[in-house]
Amino acid sequence: EAFPEAHLQIAQIYFSEGHLNKSARSYEQVVRFDPENAAAHNNLGYVYKRLGDLDRAGRSYERAVAVDSSFAEAYNNLGQVYKAQGRSDKAIDVFRRAISVQSDFFGAYVNLARVYQMENKPQEEADIWRSYADRFGLADRYSAYARERLLDLAERTAASE
């Protein structure tokens, strides 16, 4: 048990120092020794993404959610990879999955709305912001942002008509 924990700490240190290749190698050691470590797969995906290797990042995030189907952050990260690869339908699916496992995951709402904006689907984008604002109400710290996005979207839509 000390082996993967040591490599996990080493990977984190390398990452914090900007040594991404060394960090990736250490995370690779962790997941080889402990393939059920969803957090290590997620972190390895993040390192690969920072290295510009979206394919490997995507595979790492896919493995993270295969190990832990309730890992909202990994779904969100996977969605970001799909979005960057131009795979909007898959991005939408996994952002929705992130929200379904963690309904207050604001980042997943933002990312989902951005995909709809990128795809020029203003109604779907508005539905996401409205859904968040309605679900969490005025007491939530992000609802004001969601309502602001709705107003901006209404203005953009009116200006294009």
mmCIF file with all atom_site columns, C-alpha atoms in Angstrom:
data_model
loop_
_atom_site.group_PDB
_atom_site.id
_atom_site.type_symbol
_atom_site.label_atom_id
_atom_site.label_alt_id
_atom_site.label_comp_id
_atom_site.label_asym_id
_atom_site.label_entity_id
_atom_site.label_seq_id
_atom_site.pdbx_PDB_ins_code
_atom_site.Cartn_x
_atom_site.Cartn_y
_atom_site.Cartn_z
_atom_site.occupancy
_atom_site.B_iso_or_equiv
_atom_site.pdbx_formal_charge
_atom_site.auth_seq_id
_atom_site.auth_comp_id
_atom_site.auth_asym_id
_atom_site.auth_atom_id
_atom_site.pdbx_PDB_model_num
ATOM 1   C CA . GLU A 1 1   ? 0.000   0.000  0.000   1.00 0.00 ? 1   GLU A CA 1
ATOM 2   C CA . ALA A 1 2   ? 2.927   2.354  0.565   1.00 0.00 ? 2   ALA A CA 1
ATOM 3   C CA . PHE A 1 3   ? 4.038   1.998  -3.067  1.00 0.00 ? 3   PHE A CA 1
ATOM 4   C CA . PRO A 1 4   ? 1.010   3.631  -4.755  1.00 0.00 ? 4   PRO A CA 1
ATOM 5   C CA . GLU A 1 5   ? 0.700   6.246  -2.006  1.00 0.00 ? 5   GLU A CA 1
ATOM 6   C CA . ALA A 1 6   ? 4.352   7.247  -2.432  1.00 0.00 ? 6   ALA A CA 1
ATOM 7   C CA . HIS A 1 7   ? 3.985   7.484  -6.218  1.00 0.00 ? 7   HIS A CA 1
ATOM 8   C CA . LEU A 1 8   ? 0.767   9.448  -5.790  1.00 0.00 ? 8   LEU A CA 1
ATOM 9   C CA . GLN A 1 9   ? 2.551   11.992 -3.617  1.00 0.00 ? 9   GLN A CA 1
ATOM 10  C CA . ILE A 1 10  ? 5.519   12.112 -5.988  1.00 0.00 ? 10  ILE A CA 1
ATOM 11  C CA . ALA A 1 11  ? 3.165   12.664 -8.949  1.00 0.00 ? 11  ALA A CA 1
ATOM 12  C CA . GLN A 1 12  ? 1.498   15.539 -7.134  1.00 0.00 ? 12  GLN A CA 1
ATOM 13  C CA . ILE A 1 13  ? 4.856   17.114 -6.280  1.00 0.00 ? 13  ILE A CA 1
ATOM 14  C CA . TYR A 1 14  ? 6.097   16.792 -9.854  1.00 0.00 ? 14  TYR A CA 1
ATOM 15  C CA . PHE A 1 15  ? 2.850   18.332 -11.093 1.00 0.00 ? 15  PHE A CA 1
ATOM 16  C CA . SER A 1 16  ? 3.075   21.262 -8.681  1.00 0.00 ? 16  SER A CA 1
ATOM 17  C CA . GLU A 1 17  ? 6.652   21.884 -9.837  1.00 0.00 ? 17  GLU A CA 1
ATOM 18  C CA . GLY A 1 18  ? 5.587   21.840 -13.491 1.00 0.00 ? 18  GLY A CA 1
ATOM 19  C CA . HIS A 1 19  ? 7.313   18.534 -14.323 1.00 0.00 ? 19  HIS A CA 1
ATOM 20  C CA . LEU A 1 20  ? 4.357   17.152 -16.259 1.00 0.00 ? 20  LEU A CA 1
ATOM 21  C CA . ASN A 1 21  ? 6.102   14.202 -17.929 1.00 0.00 ? 21  ASN A CA 1
ATOM 22  C CA . LYS A 1 22  ? 7.505   12.997 -14.613 1.00 0.00 ? 22  LYS A CA 1
ATOM 23  C CA . SER A 1 23  ? 4.098   13.505 -13.006 1.00 0.00 ? 23  SER A CA 1
ATOM 24  C CA . ALA A 1 24  ? 2.469   11.438 -15.752 1.00 0.00 ? 24  ALA A CA 1
ATOM 25  C CA . ARG A 1 25  ? 4.986   8.619  -15.283 1.00 0.00 ? 25  ARG A CA 1
ATOM 26  C CA . SER A 1 26  ? 4.315   8.561  -11.544 1.00 0.00 ? 26  SER A CA 1
ATOM 27  C CA . TYR A 1 27  ? 0.534   8.505  -12.025 1.00 0.00 ? 27  TYR A CA 1
ATOM 28  C CA . GLU A 1 28  ? 1.009   5.730  -14.594 1.00 0.00 ? 28  GLU A CA 1
ATOM 29  C CA . GLN A 1 29  ? 2.828   3.724  -11.906 1.00 0.00 ? 29  GLN A CA 1
ATOM 30  C CA . VAL A 1 30  ? -0.057  4.295  -9.496  1.00 0.00 ? 30  VAL A CA 1
ATOM 31  C CA . VAL A 1 31  ? -2.740  3.116  -11.916 1.00 0.00 ? 31  VAL A CA 1
ATOM 32  C CA . ARG A 1 32  ? -0.657  0.112  -12.969 1.00 0.00 ? 32  ARG A CA 1
ATOM 33  C CA . PHE A 1 33  ? -0.349  -0.943 -9.337  1.00 0.00 ? 33  PHE A CA 1
ATOM 34  C CA . ASP A 1 34  ? -3.875  0.162  -8.349  1.00 0.00 ? 34  ASP A CA 1
ATOM 35  C CA . PRO A 1 35  ? -6.098  0.118  -11.457 1.00 0.00 ? 35  PRO A CA 1
ATOM 36  C CA . GLU A 1 36  ? -9.205  0.789  -9.353  1.00 0.00 ? 36  GLU A CA 1
ATOM 37  C CA . ASN A 1 37  ? -7.899  4.173  -8.180  1.00 0.00 ? 37  ASN A CA 1
ATOM 38  C CA . ALA A 1 38  ? -10.370 6.481  -9.932  1.00 0.00 ? 38  ALA A CA 1
ATOM 39  C CA . ALA A 1 39  ? -8.760  9.641  -8.538  1.00 0.00 ? 39  ALA A CA 1
ATOM 40  C CA . ALA A 1 40  ? -5.365  8.644  -9.951  1.00 0.00 ? 40  ALA A CA 1
ATOM 41  C CA . HIS A 1 41  ? -6.914  7.978  -13.379 1.00 0.00 ? 41  HIS A CA 1
ATOM 42  C CA . ASN A 1 42  ? -8.610  11.386 -13.214 1.00 0.00 ? 42  ASN A CA 1
ATOM 43  C CA . ASN A 1 43  ? -5.375  13.124 -12.204 1.00 0.00 ? 43  ASN A CA 1
ATOM 44  C CA . LEU A 1 44  ? -3.450  11.302 -14.912 1.00 0.00 ? 44  LEU A CA 1
ATOM 45  C CA . GLY A 1 45  ? -6.046  12.503 -17.412 1.00 0.00 ? 45  GLY A CA 1
ATOM 46  C CA . TYR A 1 46  ? -5.536  16.043 -16.214 1.00 0.00 ? 46  TYR A CA 1
ATOM 47  C CA . VAL A 1 47  ? -1.768  15.760 -16.684 1.00 0.00 ? 47  VAL A CA 1
ATOM 48  C CA . TYR A 1 48  ? -2.208  14.305 -20.178 1.00 0.00 ? 48  TYR A CA 1
ATOM 49  C CA . LYS A 1 49  ? -4.591  17.152 -21.015 1.00 0.00 ? 49  LYS A CA 1
ATOM 50  C CA . ARG A 1 50  ? -2.022  19.697 -19.841 1.00 0.00 ? 50  ARG A CA 1
ATOM 51  C CA . LEU A 1 51  ? 0.551   17.911 -22.023 1.00 0.00 ? 51  LEU A CA 1
ATOM 52  C CA . GLY A 1 52  ? -1.810  18.321 -24.982 1.00 0.00 ? 52  GLY A CA 1
ATOM 53  C CA . ASP A 1 53  ? -2.541  14.602 -25.356 1.00 0.00 ? 53  ASP A CA 1
ATOM 54  C CA . LEU A 1 54  ? -6.331  14.674 -25.479 1.00 0.00 ? 54  LEU A CA 1
ATOM 55  C CA . ASP A 1 55  ? -6.675  11.052 -26.584 1.00 0.00 ? 55  ASP A CA 1
ATOM 56  C CA . ARG A 1 56  ? -4.791  9.723  -23.566 1.00 0.00 ? 56  ARG A CA 1
ATOM 57  C CA . ALA A 1 57  ? -6.536  12.244 -21.322 1.00 0.00 ? 57  ALA A CA 1
ATOM 58  C CA . GLY A 1 58  ? -9.903  11.014 -22.565 1.00 0.00 ? 58  GLY A CA 1
ATOM 59  C CA . ARG A 1 59  ? -8.966  7.374  -21.979 1.00 0.00 ? 59  ARG A CA 1
ATOM 60  C CA . SER A 1 60  ? -7.844  8.181  -18.432 1.00 0.00 ? 60  SER A CA 1
ATOM 61  C CA . TYR A 1 61  ? -11.085 10.017 -17.650 1.00 0.00 ? 61  TYR A CA 1
ATOM 62  C CA . GLU A 1 62  ? -13.097 7.177  -19.205 1.00 0.00 ? 62  GLU A CA 1
ATOM 63  C CA . ARG A 1 63  ? -11.275 4.738  -16.946 1.00 0.00 ? 63  ARG A CA 1
ATOM 64  C CA . ALA A 1 64  ? -11.943 6.968  -13.910 1.00 0.00 ? 64  ALA A CA 1
ATOM 65  C CA . VAL A 1 65  ? -15.704 6.933  -14.519 1.00 0.00 ? 65  VAL A CA 1
ATOM 66  C CA . ALA A 1 66  ? -15.654 3.204  -15.318 1.00 0.00 ? 66  ALA A CA 1
ATOM 67  C CA . VAL A 1 67  ? -14.113 2.625  -11.894 1.00 0.00 ? 67  VAL A CA 1
ATOM 68  C CA . ASP A 1 68  ? -16.379 5.136  -10.120 1.00 0.00 ? 68  ASP A CA 1
ATOM 69  C CA . SER A 1 69  ? -19.627 5.920  -11.927 1.00 0.00 ? 69  SER A CA 1
ATOM 70  C CA . SER A 1 70  ? -20.414 8.658  -9.389  1.00 0.00 ? 70  SER A CA 1
ATOM 71  C CA . PHE A 1 71  ? -17.227 10.651 -10.081 1.00 0.00 ? 71  PHE A CA 1
ATOM 72  C CA . ALA A 1 72  ? -18.777 13.918 -11.306 1.00 0.00 ? 72  ALA A CA 1
ATOM 73  C CA . GLU A 1 73  ? -15.446 15.724 -11.697 1.00 0.00 ? 73  GLU A CA 1
ATOM 74  C CA . ALA A 1 74  ? -14.125 12.997 -14.018 1.00 0.00 ? 74  ALA A CA 1
ATOM 75  C CA . TYR A 1 75  ? -17.288 13.188 -16.155 1.00 0.00 ? 75  TYR A CA 1
ATOM 76  C CA . ASN A 1 76  ? -16.833 16.953 -16.360 1.00 0.00 ? 76  ASN A CA 1
ATOM 77  C CA . ASN A 1 77  ? -13.171 16.571 -17.333 1.00 0.00 ? 77  ASN A CA 1
ATOM 78  C CA . LEU A 1 78  ? -14.087 13.975 -19.953 1.00 0.00 ? 78  LEU A CA 1
ATOM 79  C CA . GLY A 1 79  ? -16.679 16.374 -21.347 1.00 0.00 ? 79  GLY A CA 1
ATOM 80  C CA . GLN A 1 80  ? -14.032 19.068 -21.678 1.00 0.00 ? 80  GLN A CA 1
ATOM 81  C CA . VAL A 1 81  ? -11.859 16.684 -23.693 1.00 0.00 ? 81  VAL A CA 1
ATOM 82  C CA . TYR A 1 82  ? -14.772 15.738 -25.961 1.00 0.00 ? 82  TYR A CA 1
ATOM 83  C CA . LYS A 1 83  ? -15.597 19.431 -26.417 1.00 0.00 ? 83  LYS A CA 1
ATOM 84  C CA . ALA A 1 84  ? -11.976 20.202 -27.357 1.00 0.00 ? 84  ALA A CA 1
ATOM 85  C CA . GLN A 1 85  ? -12.061 17.323 -29.846 1.00 0.00 ? 85  GLN A CA 1
ATOM 86  C CA . GLY A 1 86  ? -15.234 18.699 -31.440 1.00 0.00 ? 86  GLY A CA 1
ATOM 87  C CA . ARG A 1 87  ? -17.317 15.775 -30.187 1.00 0.00 ? 87  ARG A CA 1
ATOM 88  C CA . SER A 1 88  ? -20.184 17.926 -28.933 1.00 0.00 ? 88  SER A CA 1
ATOM 89  C CA . ASP A 1 89  ? -22.781 15.161 -28.637 1.00 0.00 ? 89  ASP A CA 1
ATOM 90  C CA . LYS A 1 90  ? -20.511 13.103 -26.405 1.00 0.00 ? 90  LYS A CA 1
ATOM 91  C CA . ALA A 1 91  ? -19.563 16.215 -24.404 1.00 0.00 ? 91  ALA A CA 1
ATOM 92  C CA . ILE A 1 92  ? -23.231 17.000 -23.820 1.00 0.00 ? 92  ILE A CA 1
ATOM 93  C CA . ASP A 1 93  ? -23.872 13.435 -22.645 1.00 0.00 ? 93  ASP A CA 1
ATOM 94  C CA . VAL A 1 94  ? -21.077 13.412 -20.094 1.00 0.00 ? 94  VAL A CA 1
ATOM 95  C CA . PHE A 1 95  ? -21.742 16.951 -18.811 1.00 0.00 ? 95  PHE A CA 1
ATOM 96  C CA . ARG A 1 96  ? -25.339 15.843 -18.238 1.00 0.00 ? 96  ARG A CA 1
ATOM 97  C CA . ARG A 1 97  ? -24.029 12.742 -16.478 1.00 0.00 ? 97  ARG A CA 1
ATOM 98  C CA . ALA A 1 98  ? -21.854 14.921 -14.213 1.00 0.00 ? 98  ALA A CA 1
ATOM 99  C CA . ILE A 1 99  ? -24.941 16.944 -13.294 1.00 0.00 ? 99  ILE A CA 1
ATOM 100 C CA . SER A 1 100 ? -27.011 13.816 -12.710 1.00 0.00 ? 100 SER A CA 1
ATOM 101 C CA . VAL A 1 101 ? -24.491 12.481 -10.181 1.00 0.00 ? 101 VAL A CA 1
ATOM 102 C CA . GLN A 1 102 ? -23.851 15.853 -8.555  1.00 0.00 ? 102 GLN A CA 1
ATOM 103 C CA . SER A 1 103 ? -26.791 18.165 -9.145  1.00 0.00 ? 103 SER A CA 1
ATOM 104 C CA . ASP A 1 104 ? -25.034 21.232 -7.694  1.00 0.00 ? 104 ASP A CA 1
ATOM 105 C CA . PHE A 1 105 ? -21.894 20.900 -9.860  1.00 0.00 ? 105 PHE A CA 1
ATOM 106 C CA . PHE A 1 106 ? -21.930 24.411 -11.276 1.00 0.00 ? 106 PHE A CA 1
ATOM 107 C CA . GLY A 1 107 ? -18.892 23.858 -13.507 1.00 0.00 ? 107 GLY A CA 1
ATOM 108 C CA . ALA A 1 108 ? -20.723 21.117 -15.394 1.00 0.00 ? 108 ALA A CA 1
ATOM 109 C CA . TYR A 1 109 ? -23.665 23.473 -16.011 1.00 0.00 ? 109 TYR A CA 1
ATOM 110 C CA . VAL A 1 110 ? -21.262 26.121 -17.329 1.00 0.00 ? 110 VAL A CA 1
ATOM 111 C CA . ASN A 1 111 ? -19.518 23.641 -19.606 1.00 0.00 ? 111 ASN A CA 1
ATOM 112 C CA . LEU A 1 112 ? -22.796 22.208 -20.881 1.00 0.00 ? 112 LEU A CA 1
ATOM 113 C CA . ALA A 1 113 ? -24.135 25.689 -21.628 1.00 0.00 ? 113 ALA A CA 1
ATOM 114 C CA . ARG A 1 114 ? -20.898 26.547 -23.457 1.00 0.00 ? 114 ARG A CA 1
ATOM 115 C CA . VAL A 1 115 ? -21.274 23.519 -25.715 1.00 0.00 ? 115 VAL A CA 1
ATOM 116 C CA . TYR A 1 116 ? -24.799 24.622 -26.578 1.00 0.00 ? 116 TYR A CA 1
ATOM 117 C CA . GLN A 1 117 ? -23.517 28.137 -27.213 1.00 0.00 ? 117 GLN A CA 1
ATOM 118 C CA . MET A 1 118 ? -20.744 26.768 -29.419 1.00 0.00 ? 118 MET A CA 1
ATOM 119 C CA . GLU A 1 119 ? -23.327 24.695 -31.311 1.00 0.00 ? 119 GLU A CA 1
ATOM 120 C CA . ASN A 1 120 ? -25.546 27.798 -31.687 1.00 0.00 ? 120 ASN A CA 1
ATOM 121 C CA . LYS A 1 121 ? -28.407 26.238 -29.729 1.00 0.00 ? 121 LYS A CA 1
ATOM 122 C CA . PRO A 1 122 ? -29.702 29.204 -27.715 1.00 0.00 ? 122 PRO A CA 1
ATOM 123 C CA . GLN A 1 123 ? -32.849 27.457 -26.471 1.00 0.00 ? 123 GLN A CA 1
ATOM 124 C CA . GLU A 1 124 ? -30.883 24.553 -24.994 1.00 0.00 ? 124 GLU A CA 1
ATOM 125 C CA . GLU A 1 125 ? -28.360 26.972 -23.522 1.00 0.00 ? 125 GLU A CA 1
ATOM 126 C CA . ALA A 1 126 ? -31.170 28.961 -21.912 1.00 0.00 ? 126 ALA A CA 1
ATOM 127 C CA . ASP A 1 127 ? -32.748 25.764 -20.589 1.00 0.00 ? 127 ASP A CA 1
ATOM 128 C CA . ILE A 1 128 ? -29.513 24.901 -18.774 1.00 0.00 ? 128 ILE A CA 1
ATOM 129 C CA . TRP A 1 129 ? -29.221 28.319 -17.119 1.00 0.00 ? 129 TRP A CA 1
ATOM 130 C CA . ARG A 1 130 ? -32.912 28.367 -16.258 1.00 0.00 ? 130 ARG A CA 1
ATOM 131 C CA . SER A 1 131 ? -32.698 24.869 -14.829 1.00 0.00 ? 131 SER A CA 1
ATOM 132 C CA . TYR A 1 132 ? -29.822 25.861 -12.556 1.00 0.00 ? 132 TYR A CA 1
ATOM 133 C CA . ALA A 1 133 ? -31.391 29.138 -11.431 1.00 0.00 ? 133 ALA A CA 1
ATOM 134 C CA . ASP A 1 134 ? -34.764 27.487 -10.779 1.00 0.00 ? 134 ASP A CA 1
ATOM 135 C CA . ARG A 1 135 ? -33.280 24.508 -8.970  1.00 0.00 ? 135 ARG A CA 1
ATOM 136 C CA . PHE A 1 136 ? -31.063 26.450 -6.585  1.00 0.00 ? 136 PHE A CA 1
ATOM 137 C CA . GLY A 1 137 ? -32.884 29.753 -6.221  1.00 0.00 ? 137 GLY A CA 1
ATOM 138 C CA . LEU A 1 138 ? -31.617 33.096 -5.077  1.00 0.00 ? 138 LEU A CA 1
ATOM 139 C CA . ALA A 1 139 ? -29.789 31.749 -2.035  1.00 0.00 ? 139 ALA A CA 1
ATOM 140 C CA . ASP A 1 140 ? -27.241 29.908 -4.167  1.00 0.00 ? 140 ASP A CA 1
ATOM 141 C CA . ARG A 1 141 ? -24.052 31.849 -4.861  1.00 0.00 ? 141 ARG A CA 1
ATOM 142 C CA . TYR A 1 142 ? -24.076 30.913 -8.562  1.00 0.00 ? 142 TYR A CA 1
ATOM 143 C CA . SER A 1 143 ? -27.733 31.590 -9.348  1.00 0.00 ? 143 SER A CA 1
ATOM 144 C CA . ALA A 1 144 ? -27.041 35.267 -9.987  1.00 0.00 ? 144 ALA A CA 1
ATOM 145 C CA . TYR A 1 145 ? -24.518 34.240 -12.639 1.00 0.00 ? 145 TYR A CA 1
ATOM 146 C CA . ALA A 1 146 ? -27.039 31.843 -14.202 1.00 0.00 ? 146 ALA A CA 1
ATOM 147 C CA . ARG A 1 147 ? -29.677 34.593 -14.307 1.00 0.00 ? 147 ARG A CA 1
ATOM 148 C CA . GLU A 1 148 ? -27.129 37.003 -15.810 1.00 0.00 ? 148 GLU A CA 1
ATOM 149 C CA . ARG A 1 149 ? -26.343 34.461 -18.532 1.00 0.00 ? 149 ARG A CA 1
ATOM 150 C CA . LEU A 1 150 ? -30.075 34.168 -19.250 1.00 0.00 ? 150 LEU A CA 1
ATOM 151 C CA . LEU A 1 151 ? -30.328 37.945 -19.680 1.00 0.00 ? 151 LEU A CA 1
ATOM 152 C CA . ASP A 1 152 ? -27.245 38.014 -21.926 1.00 0.00 ? 152 ASP A CA 1
ATOM 153 C CA . LEU A 1 153 ? -28.679 35.182 -23.985 1.00 0.00 ? 153 LEU A CA 1
ATOM 154 C CA . ALA A 1 154 ? -32.007 37.001 -24.355 1.00 0.00 ? 154 ALA A CA 1
ATOM 155 C CA . GLU A 1 155 ? -30.157 40.102 -25.529 1.00 0.00 ? 155 GLU A CA 1
ATOM 156 C CA . ARG A 1 156 ? -28.053 38.115 -28.024 1.00 0.00 ? 156 ARG A CA 1
ATOM 157 C CA . THR A 1 157 ? -31.158 36.380 -29.358 1.00 0.00 ? 157 THR A CA 1
ATOM 158 C CA . ALA A 1 158 ? -33.071 39.672 -29.680 1.00 0.00 ? 158 ALA A CA 1
ATOM 159 C CA . ALA A 1 159 ? -30.115 41.322 -31.439 1.00 0.00 ? 159 ALA A CA 1
ATOM 160 C CA . SER A 1 160 ? -29.892 38.527 -34.005 1.00 0.00 ? 160 SER A CA 1
ATOM 161 C CA . GLU A 1 161 ? -33.580 38.751 -34.941 1.00 0.00 ? 161 GLU A CA 1
#
